[in-house]
mmCIF file of C-alpha atoms and ligand atoms in Angstrom:
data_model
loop_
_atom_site.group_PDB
_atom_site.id
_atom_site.type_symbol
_atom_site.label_atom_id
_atom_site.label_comp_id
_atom_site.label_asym_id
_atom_site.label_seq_id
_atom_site.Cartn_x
_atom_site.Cartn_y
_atom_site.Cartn_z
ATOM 1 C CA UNK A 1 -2.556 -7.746 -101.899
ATOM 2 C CA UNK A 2 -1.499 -9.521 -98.396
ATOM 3 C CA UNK A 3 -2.032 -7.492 -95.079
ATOM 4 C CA UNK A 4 1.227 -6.382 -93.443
ATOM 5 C CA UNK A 5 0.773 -7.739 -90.169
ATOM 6 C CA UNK A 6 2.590 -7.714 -86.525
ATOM 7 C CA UNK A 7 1.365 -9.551 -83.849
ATOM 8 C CA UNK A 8 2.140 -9.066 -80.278
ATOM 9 C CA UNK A 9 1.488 -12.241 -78.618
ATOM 10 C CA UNK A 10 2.185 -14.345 -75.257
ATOM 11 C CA UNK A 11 2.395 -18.025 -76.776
ATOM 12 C CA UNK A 12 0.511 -19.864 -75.226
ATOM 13 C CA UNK A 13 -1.503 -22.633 -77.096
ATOM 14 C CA UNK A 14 -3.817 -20.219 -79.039
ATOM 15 C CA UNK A 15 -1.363 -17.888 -79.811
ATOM 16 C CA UNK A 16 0.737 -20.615 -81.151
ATOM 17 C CA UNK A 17 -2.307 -21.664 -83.048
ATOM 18 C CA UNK A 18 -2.810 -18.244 -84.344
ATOM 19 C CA UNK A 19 0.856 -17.814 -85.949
ATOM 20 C CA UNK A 20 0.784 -20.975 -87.673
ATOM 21 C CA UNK A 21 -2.894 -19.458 -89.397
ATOM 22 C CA UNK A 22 -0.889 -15.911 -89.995
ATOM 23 C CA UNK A 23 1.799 -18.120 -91.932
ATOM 24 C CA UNK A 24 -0.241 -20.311 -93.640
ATOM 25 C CA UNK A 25 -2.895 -17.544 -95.268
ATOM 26 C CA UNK A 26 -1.311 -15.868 -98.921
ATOM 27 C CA UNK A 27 -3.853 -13.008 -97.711
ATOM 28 C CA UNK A 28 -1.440 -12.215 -94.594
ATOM 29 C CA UNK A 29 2.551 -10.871 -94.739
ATOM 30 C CA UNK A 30 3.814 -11.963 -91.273
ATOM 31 C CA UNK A 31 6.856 -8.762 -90.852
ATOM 32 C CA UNK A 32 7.747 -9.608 -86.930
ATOM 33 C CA UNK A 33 6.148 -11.146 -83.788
ATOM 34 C CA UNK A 34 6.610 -8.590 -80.340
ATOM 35 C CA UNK A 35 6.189 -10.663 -76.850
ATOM 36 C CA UNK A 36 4.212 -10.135 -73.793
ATOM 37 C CA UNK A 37 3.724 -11.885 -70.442
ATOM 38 C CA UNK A 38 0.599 -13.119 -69.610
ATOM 39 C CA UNK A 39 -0.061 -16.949 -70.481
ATOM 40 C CA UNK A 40 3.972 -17.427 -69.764
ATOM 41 C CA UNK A 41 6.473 -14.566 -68.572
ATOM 42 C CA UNK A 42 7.377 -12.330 -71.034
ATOM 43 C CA UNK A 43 11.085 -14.104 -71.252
ATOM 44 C CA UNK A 44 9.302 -17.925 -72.326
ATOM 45 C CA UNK A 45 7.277 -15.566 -74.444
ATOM 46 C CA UNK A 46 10.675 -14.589 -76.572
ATOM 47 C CA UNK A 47 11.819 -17.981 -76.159
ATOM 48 C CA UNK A 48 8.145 -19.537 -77.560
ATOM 49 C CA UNK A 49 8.069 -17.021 -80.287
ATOM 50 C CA UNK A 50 11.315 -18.034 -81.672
ATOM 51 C CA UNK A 51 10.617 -21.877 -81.224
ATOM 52 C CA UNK A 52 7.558 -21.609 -83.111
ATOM 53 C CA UNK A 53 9.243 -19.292 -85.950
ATOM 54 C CA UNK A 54 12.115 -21.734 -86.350
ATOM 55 C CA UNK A 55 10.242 -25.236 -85.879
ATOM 56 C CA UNK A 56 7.838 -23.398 -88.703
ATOM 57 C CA UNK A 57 11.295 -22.062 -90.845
ATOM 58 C CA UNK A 58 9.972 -18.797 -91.068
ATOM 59 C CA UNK A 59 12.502 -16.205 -90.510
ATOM 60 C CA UNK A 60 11.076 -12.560 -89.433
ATOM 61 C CA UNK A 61 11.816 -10.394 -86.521
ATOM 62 C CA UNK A 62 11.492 -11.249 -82.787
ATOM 63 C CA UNK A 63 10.782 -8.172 -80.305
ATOM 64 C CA UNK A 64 10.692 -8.653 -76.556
ATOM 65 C CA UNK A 65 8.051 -6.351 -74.969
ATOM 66 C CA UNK A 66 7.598 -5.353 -71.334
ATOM 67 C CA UNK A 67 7.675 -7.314 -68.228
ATOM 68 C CA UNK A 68 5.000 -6.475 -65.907
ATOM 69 C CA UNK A 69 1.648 -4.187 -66.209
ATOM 70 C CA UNK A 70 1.344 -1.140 -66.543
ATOM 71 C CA UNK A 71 0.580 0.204 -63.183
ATOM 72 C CA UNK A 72 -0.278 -3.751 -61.108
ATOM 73 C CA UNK A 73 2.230 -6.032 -59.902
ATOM 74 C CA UNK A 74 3.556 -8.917 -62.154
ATOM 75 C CA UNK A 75 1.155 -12.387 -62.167
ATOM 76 C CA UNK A 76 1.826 -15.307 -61.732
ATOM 77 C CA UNK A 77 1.512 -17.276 -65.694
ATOM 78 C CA UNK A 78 -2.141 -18.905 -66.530
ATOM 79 C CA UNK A 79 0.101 -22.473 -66.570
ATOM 80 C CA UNK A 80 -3.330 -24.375 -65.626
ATOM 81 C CA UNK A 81 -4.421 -23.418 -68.898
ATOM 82 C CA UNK A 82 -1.689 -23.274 -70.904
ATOM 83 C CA UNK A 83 0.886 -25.978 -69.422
ATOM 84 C CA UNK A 84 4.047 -24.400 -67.187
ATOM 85 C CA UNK A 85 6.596 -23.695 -70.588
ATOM 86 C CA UNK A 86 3.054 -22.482 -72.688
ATOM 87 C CA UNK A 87 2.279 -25.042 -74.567
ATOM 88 C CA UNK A 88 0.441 -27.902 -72.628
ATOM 89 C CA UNK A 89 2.681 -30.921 -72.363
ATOM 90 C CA UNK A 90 4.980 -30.168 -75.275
ATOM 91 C CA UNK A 91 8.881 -30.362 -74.912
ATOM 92 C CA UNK A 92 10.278 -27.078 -76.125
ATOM 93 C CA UNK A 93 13.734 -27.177 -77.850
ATOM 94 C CA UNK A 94 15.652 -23.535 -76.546
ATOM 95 C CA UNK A 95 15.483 -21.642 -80.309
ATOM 96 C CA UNK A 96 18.842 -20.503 -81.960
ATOM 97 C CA UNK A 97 18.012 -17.757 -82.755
ATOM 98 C CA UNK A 98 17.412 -14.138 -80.594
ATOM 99 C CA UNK A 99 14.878 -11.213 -80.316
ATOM 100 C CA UNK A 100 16.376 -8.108 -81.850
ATOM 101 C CA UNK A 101 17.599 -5.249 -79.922
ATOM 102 C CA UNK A 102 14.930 -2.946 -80.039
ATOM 103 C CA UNK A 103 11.996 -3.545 -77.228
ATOM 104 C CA UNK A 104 8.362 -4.048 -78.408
ATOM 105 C CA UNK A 105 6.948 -0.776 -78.150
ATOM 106 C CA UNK A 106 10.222 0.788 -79.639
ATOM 107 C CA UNK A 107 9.548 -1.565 -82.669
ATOM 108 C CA UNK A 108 6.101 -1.318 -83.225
ATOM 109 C CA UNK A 109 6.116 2.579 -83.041
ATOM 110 C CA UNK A 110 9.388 2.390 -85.888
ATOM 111 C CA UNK A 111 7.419 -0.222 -87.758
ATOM 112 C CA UNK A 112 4.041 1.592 -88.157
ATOM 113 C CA UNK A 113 5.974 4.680 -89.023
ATOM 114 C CA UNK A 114 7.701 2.889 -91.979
ATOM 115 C CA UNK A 115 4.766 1.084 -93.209
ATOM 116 C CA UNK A 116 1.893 4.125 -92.520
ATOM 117 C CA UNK A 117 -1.552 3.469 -93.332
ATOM 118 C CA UNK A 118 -0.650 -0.393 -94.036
ATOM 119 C CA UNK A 119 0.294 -2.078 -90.751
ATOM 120 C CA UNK A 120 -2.490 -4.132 -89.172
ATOM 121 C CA UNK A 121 -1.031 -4.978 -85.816
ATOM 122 C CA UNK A 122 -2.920 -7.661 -83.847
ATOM 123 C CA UNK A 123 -2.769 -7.762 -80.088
ATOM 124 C CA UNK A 124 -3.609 -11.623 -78.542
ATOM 125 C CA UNK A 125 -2.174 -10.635 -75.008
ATOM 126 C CA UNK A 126 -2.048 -8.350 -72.013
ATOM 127 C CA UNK A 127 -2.263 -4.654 -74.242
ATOM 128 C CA UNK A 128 1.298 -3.316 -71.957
ATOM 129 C CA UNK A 129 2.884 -3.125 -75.106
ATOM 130 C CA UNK A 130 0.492 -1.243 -77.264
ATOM 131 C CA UNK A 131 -0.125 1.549 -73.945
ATOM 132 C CA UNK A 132 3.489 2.031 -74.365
ATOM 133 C CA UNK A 133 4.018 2.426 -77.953
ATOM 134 C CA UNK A 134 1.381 4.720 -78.031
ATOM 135 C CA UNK A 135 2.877 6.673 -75.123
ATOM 136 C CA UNK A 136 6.336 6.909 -77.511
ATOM 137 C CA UNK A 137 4.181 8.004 -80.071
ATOM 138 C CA UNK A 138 0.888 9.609 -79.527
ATOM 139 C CA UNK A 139 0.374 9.303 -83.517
ATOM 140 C CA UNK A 140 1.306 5.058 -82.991
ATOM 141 C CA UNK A 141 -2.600 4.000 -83.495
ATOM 142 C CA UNK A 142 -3.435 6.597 -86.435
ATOM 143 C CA UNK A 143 -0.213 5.353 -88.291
ATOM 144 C CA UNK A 144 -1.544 1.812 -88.519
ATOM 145 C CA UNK A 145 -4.488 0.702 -91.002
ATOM 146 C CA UNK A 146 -6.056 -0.720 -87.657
ATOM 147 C CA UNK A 147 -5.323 -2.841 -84.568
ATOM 148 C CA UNK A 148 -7.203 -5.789 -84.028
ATOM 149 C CA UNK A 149 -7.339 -6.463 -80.513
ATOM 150 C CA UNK A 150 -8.466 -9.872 -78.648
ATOM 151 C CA UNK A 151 -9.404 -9.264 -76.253
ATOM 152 C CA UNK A 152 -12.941 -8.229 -73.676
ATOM 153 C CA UNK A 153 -16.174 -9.432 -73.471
ATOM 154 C CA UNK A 154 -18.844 -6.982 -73.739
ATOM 155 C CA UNK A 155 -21.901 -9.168 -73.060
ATOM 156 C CA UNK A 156 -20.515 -12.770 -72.312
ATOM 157 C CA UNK A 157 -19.458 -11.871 -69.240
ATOM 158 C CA UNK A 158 -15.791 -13.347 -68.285
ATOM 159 C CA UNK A 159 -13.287 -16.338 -68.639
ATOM 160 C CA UNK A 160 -10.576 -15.316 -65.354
ATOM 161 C CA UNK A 161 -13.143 -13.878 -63.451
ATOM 162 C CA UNK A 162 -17.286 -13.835 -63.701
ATOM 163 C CA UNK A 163 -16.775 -10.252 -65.488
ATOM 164 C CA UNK A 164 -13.332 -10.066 -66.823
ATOM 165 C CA UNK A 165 -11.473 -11.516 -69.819
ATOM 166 C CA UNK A 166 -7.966 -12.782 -69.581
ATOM 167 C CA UNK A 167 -6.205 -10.101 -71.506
ATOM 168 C CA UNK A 168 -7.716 -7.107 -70.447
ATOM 169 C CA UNK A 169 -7.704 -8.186 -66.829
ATOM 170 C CA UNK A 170 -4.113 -8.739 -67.220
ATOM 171 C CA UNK A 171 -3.335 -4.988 -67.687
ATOM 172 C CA UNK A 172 -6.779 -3.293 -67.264
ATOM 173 C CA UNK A 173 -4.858 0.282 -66.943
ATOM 174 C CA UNK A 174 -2.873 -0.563 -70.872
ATOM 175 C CA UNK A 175 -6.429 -1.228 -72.200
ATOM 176 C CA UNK A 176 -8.316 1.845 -70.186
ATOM 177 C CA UNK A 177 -5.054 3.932 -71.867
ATOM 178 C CA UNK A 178 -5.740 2.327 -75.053
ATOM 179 C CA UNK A 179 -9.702 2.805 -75.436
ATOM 180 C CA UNK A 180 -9.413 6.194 -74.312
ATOM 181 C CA UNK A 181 -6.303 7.682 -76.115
ATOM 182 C CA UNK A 182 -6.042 5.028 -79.389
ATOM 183 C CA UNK A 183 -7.706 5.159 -82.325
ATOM 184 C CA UNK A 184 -8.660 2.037 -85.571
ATOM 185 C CA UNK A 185 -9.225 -0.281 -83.127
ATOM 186 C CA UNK A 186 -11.439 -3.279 -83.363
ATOM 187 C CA UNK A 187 -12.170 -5.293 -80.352
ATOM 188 C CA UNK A 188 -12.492 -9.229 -80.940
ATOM 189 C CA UNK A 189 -13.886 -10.856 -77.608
ATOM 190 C CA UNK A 190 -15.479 -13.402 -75.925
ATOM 191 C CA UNK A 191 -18.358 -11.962 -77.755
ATOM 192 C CA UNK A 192 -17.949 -13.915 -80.784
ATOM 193 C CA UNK A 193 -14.528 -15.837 -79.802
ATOM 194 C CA UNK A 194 -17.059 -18.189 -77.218
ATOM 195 C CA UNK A 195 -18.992 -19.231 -80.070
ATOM 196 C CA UNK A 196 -16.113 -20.469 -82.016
ATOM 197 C CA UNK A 197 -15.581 -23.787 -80.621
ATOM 198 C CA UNK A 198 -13.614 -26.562 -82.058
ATOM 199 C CA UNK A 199 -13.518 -30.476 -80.142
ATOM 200 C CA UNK A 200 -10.912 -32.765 -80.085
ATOM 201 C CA UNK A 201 -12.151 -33.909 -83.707
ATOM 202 C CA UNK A 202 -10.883 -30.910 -85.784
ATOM 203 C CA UNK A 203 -7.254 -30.909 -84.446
ATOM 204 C CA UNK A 204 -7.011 -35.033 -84.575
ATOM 205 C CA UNK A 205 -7.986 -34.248 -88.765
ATOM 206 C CA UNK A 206 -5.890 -31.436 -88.959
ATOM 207 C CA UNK A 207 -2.719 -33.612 -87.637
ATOM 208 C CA UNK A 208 -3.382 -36.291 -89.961
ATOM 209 C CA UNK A 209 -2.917 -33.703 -92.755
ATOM 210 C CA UNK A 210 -0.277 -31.239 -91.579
ATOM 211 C CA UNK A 211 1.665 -34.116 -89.670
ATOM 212 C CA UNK A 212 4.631 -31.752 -87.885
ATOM 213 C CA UNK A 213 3.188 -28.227 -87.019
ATOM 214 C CA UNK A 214 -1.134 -29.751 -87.074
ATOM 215 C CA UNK A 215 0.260 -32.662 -85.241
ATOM 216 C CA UNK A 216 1.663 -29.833 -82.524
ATOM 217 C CA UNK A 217 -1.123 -28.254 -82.980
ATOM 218 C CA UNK A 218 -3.313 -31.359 -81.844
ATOM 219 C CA UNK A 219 -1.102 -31.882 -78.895
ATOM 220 C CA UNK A 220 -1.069 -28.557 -77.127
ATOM 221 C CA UNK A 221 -5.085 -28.701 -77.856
ATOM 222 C CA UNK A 222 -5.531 -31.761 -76.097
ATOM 223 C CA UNK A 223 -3.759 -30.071 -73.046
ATOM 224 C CA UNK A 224 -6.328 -27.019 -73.709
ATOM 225 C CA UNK A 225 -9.351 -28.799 -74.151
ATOM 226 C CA UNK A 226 -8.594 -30.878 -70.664
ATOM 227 C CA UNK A 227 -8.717 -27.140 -69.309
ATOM 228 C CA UNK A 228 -11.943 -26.803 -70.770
ATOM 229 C CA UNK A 229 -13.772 -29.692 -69.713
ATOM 230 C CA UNK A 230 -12.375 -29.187 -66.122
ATOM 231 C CA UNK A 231 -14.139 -25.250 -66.659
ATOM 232 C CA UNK A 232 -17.637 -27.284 -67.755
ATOM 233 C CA UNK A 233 -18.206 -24.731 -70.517
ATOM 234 C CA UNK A 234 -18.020 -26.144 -73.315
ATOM 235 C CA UNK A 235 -17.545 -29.239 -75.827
ATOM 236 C CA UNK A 236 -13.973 -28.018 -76.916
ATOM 237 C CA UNK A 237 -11.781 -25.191 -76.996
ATOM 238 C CA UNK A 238 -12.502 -21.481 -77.656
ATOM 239 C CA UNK A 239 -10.369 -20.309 -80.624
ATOM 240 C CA UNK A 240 -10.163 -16.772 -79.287
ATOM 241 C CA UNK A 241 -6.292 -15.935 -81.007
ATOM 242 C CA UNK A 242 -7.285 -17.465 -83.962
ATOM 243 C CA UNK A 243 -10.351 -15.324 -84.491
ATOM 244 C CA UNK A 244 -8.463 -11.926 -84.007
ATOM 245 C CA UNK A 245 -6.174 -12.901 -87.031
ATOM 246 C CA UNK A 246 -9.068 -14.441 -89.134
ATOM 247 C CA UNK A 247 -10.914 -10.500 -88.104
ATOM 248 C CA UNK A 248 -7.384 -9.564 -89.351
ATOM 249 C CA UNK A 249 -8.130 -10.840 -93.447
ATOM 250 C CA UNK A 250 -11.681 -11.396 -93.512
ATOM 251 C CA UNK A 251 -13.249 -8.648 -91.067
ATOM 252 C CA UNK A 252 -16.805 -9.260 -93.159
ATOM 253 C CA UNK A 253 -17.266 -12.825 -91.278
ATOM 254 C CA UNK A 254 -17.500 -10.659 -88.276
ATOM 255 C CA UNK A 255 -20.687 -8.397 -87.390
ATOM 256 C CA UNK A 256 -19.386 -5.029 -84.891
ATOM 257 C CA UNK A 257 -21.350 -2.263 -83.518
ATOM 258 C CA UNK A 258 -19.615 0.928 -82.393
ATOM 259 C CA UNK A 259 -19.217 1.862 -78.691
ATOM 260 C CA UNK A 260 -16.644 3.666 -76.864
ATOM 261 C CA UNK A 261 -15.428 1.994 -73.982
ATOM 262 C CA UNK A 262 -13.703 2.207 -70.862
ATOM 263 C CA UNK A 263 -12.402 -0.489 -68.775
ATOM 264 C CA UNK A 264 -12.610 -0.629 -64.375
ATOM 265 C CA UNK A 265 -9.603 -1.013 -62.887
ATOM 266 C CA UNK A 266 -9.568 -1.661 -59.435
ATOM 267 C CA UNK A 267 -12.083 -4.132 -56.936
ATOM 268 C CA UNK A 268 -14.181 -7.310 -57.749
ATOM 269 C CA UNK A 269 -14.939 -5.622 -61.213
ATOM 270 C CA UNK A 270 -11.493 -5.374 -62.437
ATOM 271 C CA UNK A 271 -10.620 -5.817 -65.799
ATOM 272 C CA UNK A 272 -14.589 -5.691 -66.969
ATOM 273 C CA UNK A 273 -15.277 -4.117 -70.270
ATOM 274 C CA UNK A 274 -17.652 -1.581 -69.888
ATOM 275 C CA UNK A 275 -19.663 0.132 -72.736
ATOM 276 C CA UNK A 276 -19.129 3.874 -71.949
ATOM 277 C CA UNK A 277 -20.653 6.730 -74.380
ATOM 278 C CA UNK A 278 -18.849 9.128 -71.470
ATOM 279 C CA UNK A 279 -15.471 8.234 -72.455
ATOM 280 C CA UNK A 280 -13.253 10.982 -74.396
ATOM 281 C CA UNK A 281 -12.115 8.000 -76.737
ATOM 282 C CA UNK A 282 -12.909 7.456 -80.058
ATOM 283 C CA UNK A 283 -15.717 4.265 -80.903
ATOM 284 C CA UNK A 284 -14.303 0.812 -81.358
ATOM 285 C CA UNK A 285 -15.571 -1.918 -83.797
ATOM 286 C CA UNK A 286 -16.324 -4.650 -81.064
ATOM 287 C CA UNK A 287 -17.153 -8.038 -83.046
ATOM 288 C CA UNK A 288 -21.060 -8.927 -81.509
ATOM 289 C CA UNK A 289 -21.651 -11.370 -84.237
ATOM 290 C CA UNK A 290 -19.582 -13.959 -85.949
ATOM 291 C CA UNK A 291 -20.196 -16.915 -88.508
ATOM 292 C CA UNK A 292 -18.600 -19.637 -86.791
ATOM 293 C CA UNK A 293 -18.582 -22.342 -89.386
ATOM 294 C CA UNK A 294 -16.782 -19.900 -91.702
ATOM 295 C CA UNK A 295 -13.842 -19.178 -89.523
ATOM 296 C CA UNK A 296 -13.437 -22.708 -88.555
ATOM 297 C CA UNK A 297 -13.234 -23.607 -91.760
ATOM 298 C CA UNK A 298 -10.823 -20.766 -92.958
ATOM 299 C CA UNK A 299 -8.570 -21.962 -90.260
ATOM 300 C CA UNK A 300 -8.226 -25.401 -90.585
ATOM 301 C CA UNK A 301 -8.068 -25.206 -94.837
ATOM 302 C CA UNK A 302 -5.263 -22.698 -94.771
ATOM 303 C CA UNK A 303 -3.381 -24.464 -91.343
ATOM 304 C CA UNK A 304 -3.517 -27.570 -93.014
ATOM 305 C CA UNK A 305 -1.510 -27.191 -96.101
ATOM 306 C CA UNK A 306 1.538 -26.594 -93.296
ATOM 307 C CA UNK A 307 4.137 -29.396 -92.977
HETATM 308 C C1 BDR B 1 -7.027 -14.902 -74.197
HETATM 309 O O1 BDR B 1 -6.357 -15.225 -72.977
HETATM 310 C C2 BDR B 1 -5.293 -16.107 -73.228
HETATM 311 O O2 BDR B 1 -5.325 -17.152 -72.303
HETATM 312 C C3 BDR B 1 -5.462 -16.603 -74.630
HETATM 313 O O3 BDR B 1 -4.215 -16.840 -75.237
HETATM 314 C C4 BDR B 1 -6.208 -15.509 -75.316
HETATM 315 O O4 BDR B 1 -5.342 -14.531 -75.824
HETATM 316 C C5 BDR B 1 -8.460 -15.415 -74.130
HETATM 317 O O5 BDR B 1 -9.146 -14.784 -73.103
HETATM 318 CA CA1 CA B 2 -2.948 -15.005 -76.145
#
C-alpha cells in the first residue's frame, strides 16, 4: 500500500526535483505540500508549490507555513544557488490556484491527527514549521508513522558554512526544539545526500524521455550544477531532497545508526549537528550509509515516465 505523505518544502531546484519523484512513485500518496522560506521567501515558496502542482496537473492541498525562524531574524534567500524566483533561470507562470486557509503547522497537526500512525511527513527545508506544529500539539511527532527530515551533516561537515548544513542552519533553534522534544524521526544529511551525485548527463537523458516536467527538470539543474562547479566539490549536483523522499519508500537503501542529538545555536558553530548522548530527546535514525547507484536509479526510472 502507498505511503501517505506531506512534504514541507521551500522549492527550490531540489525540492522541485523531489515532488516530481513523490508524484511519479505508485509507492507514495502525495495528500498536500506545506511551504517554508529558506531557498526563496516563504510567499515564492506558496507561489512555487502551486506552479509545480499545476504545471504537473496534480491537484492536492497547498499550506503556507511561517515566515521567519524561530527565534533569528529572517535571511536573505540562497538565490546564488537556487536562481532569484527558485528555480535557476526558469520563467515561472503566477499559479491559479491558492494555498488553503489553514497555516502549515495548523495543517500538519489536523492532518497527522486524521491519518494517525500513517502520515510520513518529510521536511526538505528550514524545520520552523515542524517546531511549531509540535508546539500546537505536543503529541504532533508520535501521531505520524515517522518524519523524515533532510537535513544535518553529522560527519561531512557543512554546505553554508564549514560545519553547518543549509536547513538546520536556517532555524537551528526549530531543529534543537525538534531533536529534543520530537519523536520517529530520521535524519537524512549530507551524510549520505553528498554521495549521491548526479552530472549534467542524467538530467540531459531524463529530458529526452520526460520532455515537459524532465526537460524542467534539466534546466533548473543546469543552473544548480553551475553552483556546484563554482563550490569545486563535486562533478554534479547533490540530490539531497530527492534522497529524503527516496528514505521516505525505500528506507532499506539507507544504513542509520541511532544518536540523540542536539544542535548549537549561536557563534561560528551555528547550526552544527552535534551527536549528544546528554540530550533529554529520544535517538534519531541518521542515514550514515547509502547505496548511491540504487537511489539514482529509483529516481530517474520513476521521474521519467512523467510527461
Ligand atoms: C538543503 O538546502 C537547500 O538548499 C536544499 O533545497 C536542500 O533542502 C541541502 O542542504
Ligand atoms: Ca529544500
Amino acid at each position: 500500500m502507498a505511503i501517505k505523505l506531506i512534504i514541507d518544502t521551500d522549492p527550490g531546484i531540489d525540492d522541485a526535483m523531489a515532488l516530481f519523484y513523490a508524484i511519479s512513485d505508485p509507492g507514495i500518496e502525495l495528500i498536500a505540500l506545506t511551504t517554508v522560506f529558506g531557498n526563496v521567501t516563504t510567499t515564492q515558496a506558496t507561489r512555487n508549490a502551486l506552479f509545480l502542482l499545476e504545471t504537473a496537473g496534480i491537484d492536492i492541498p497547498v499550506s503556507e507555513g511561517l515566515h521567519k525562524p524561530r527565534e533569528l531574524l529572517a535571511y536573505p534567500p540562497s538565490s546564488h544557488v537556487h536562481g532569484t524566483e527558485g528555480f535557476g533561470n526558469l520563467l515561472i507562470e503566477q499559479p491559479k490556484g491558492q494555498a488553503v486557509s489553514e497555516s502549515a503547522p495548523e495543517f500538519l497537526v489536523e492532518m497527522a491527527r486524521a491519518h494517525k500512525g500513517e502520515l510520513v511527513v518529510c521536511p526538505i527545508g528550514p524545520l520552523t514549521n515542524i517546531a511549531a506544529a509540535l508546539d500546537l500539539d505536543p503529541e504532533f511527532c508520535n501521531n505520524l508513522k515517522r518524519l523524515v527530515i533532510m537535513g544535518g551533516s553529522l560527519r561531512a561537515g557543512g554546505n553554508i558554512t564549514p560545519v553547518a548544513e543549509a536547513n538546520i542552519y536556517h532555524d537551528p533553534h526549530a531543529a534543537d526544539f525538534l531533536f529534543r522534544h520530537g519523536s520517529n524521526i530520521t535524519l537524512v544529511g549530507l551524510d549520505v545526500t553528498n554521495r549521491v551525485i548526479c552530472s549534467r548527463d542524467y538530467f540531459r537523458k531524463l529530458a529526452e524521455q520526460s520532455p515537459i516536467l524532465g526537460g524542467m527538470v534539466n534546466q533548473m539543474a543546469d543552473f544548480y550544477i553551475d553552483f556546484y562547479e563554482t563550490v569545486g566539490k563535486f562533478e554534479g549536483c547533490g540530490m539531497h531532497d530527492p534522497s529524503a523522499l527516496i528514505n521516505c519508500v525505500a528506507p532499506d537503501l539507507f544504513v542509520t545508526e541511532d544518536h540523540k542529538l542536539s544542535v548549537i545555536c549561536c557563534g561560528e558553530q551555528s547550526g552544527e549537528t552535534i551527536s549528544d548522548s546528554s540530550s533529554v530527546g529520544e535517538a534519531v535514525k541518521v542515514c550514515v550509509g547509502v547505496d548511491a547507484d540504487a537511489v539514482k536509479k529509483k529516481f530517474f526510472e520513476n521521474v521519467a515516465k512523467l510527461k
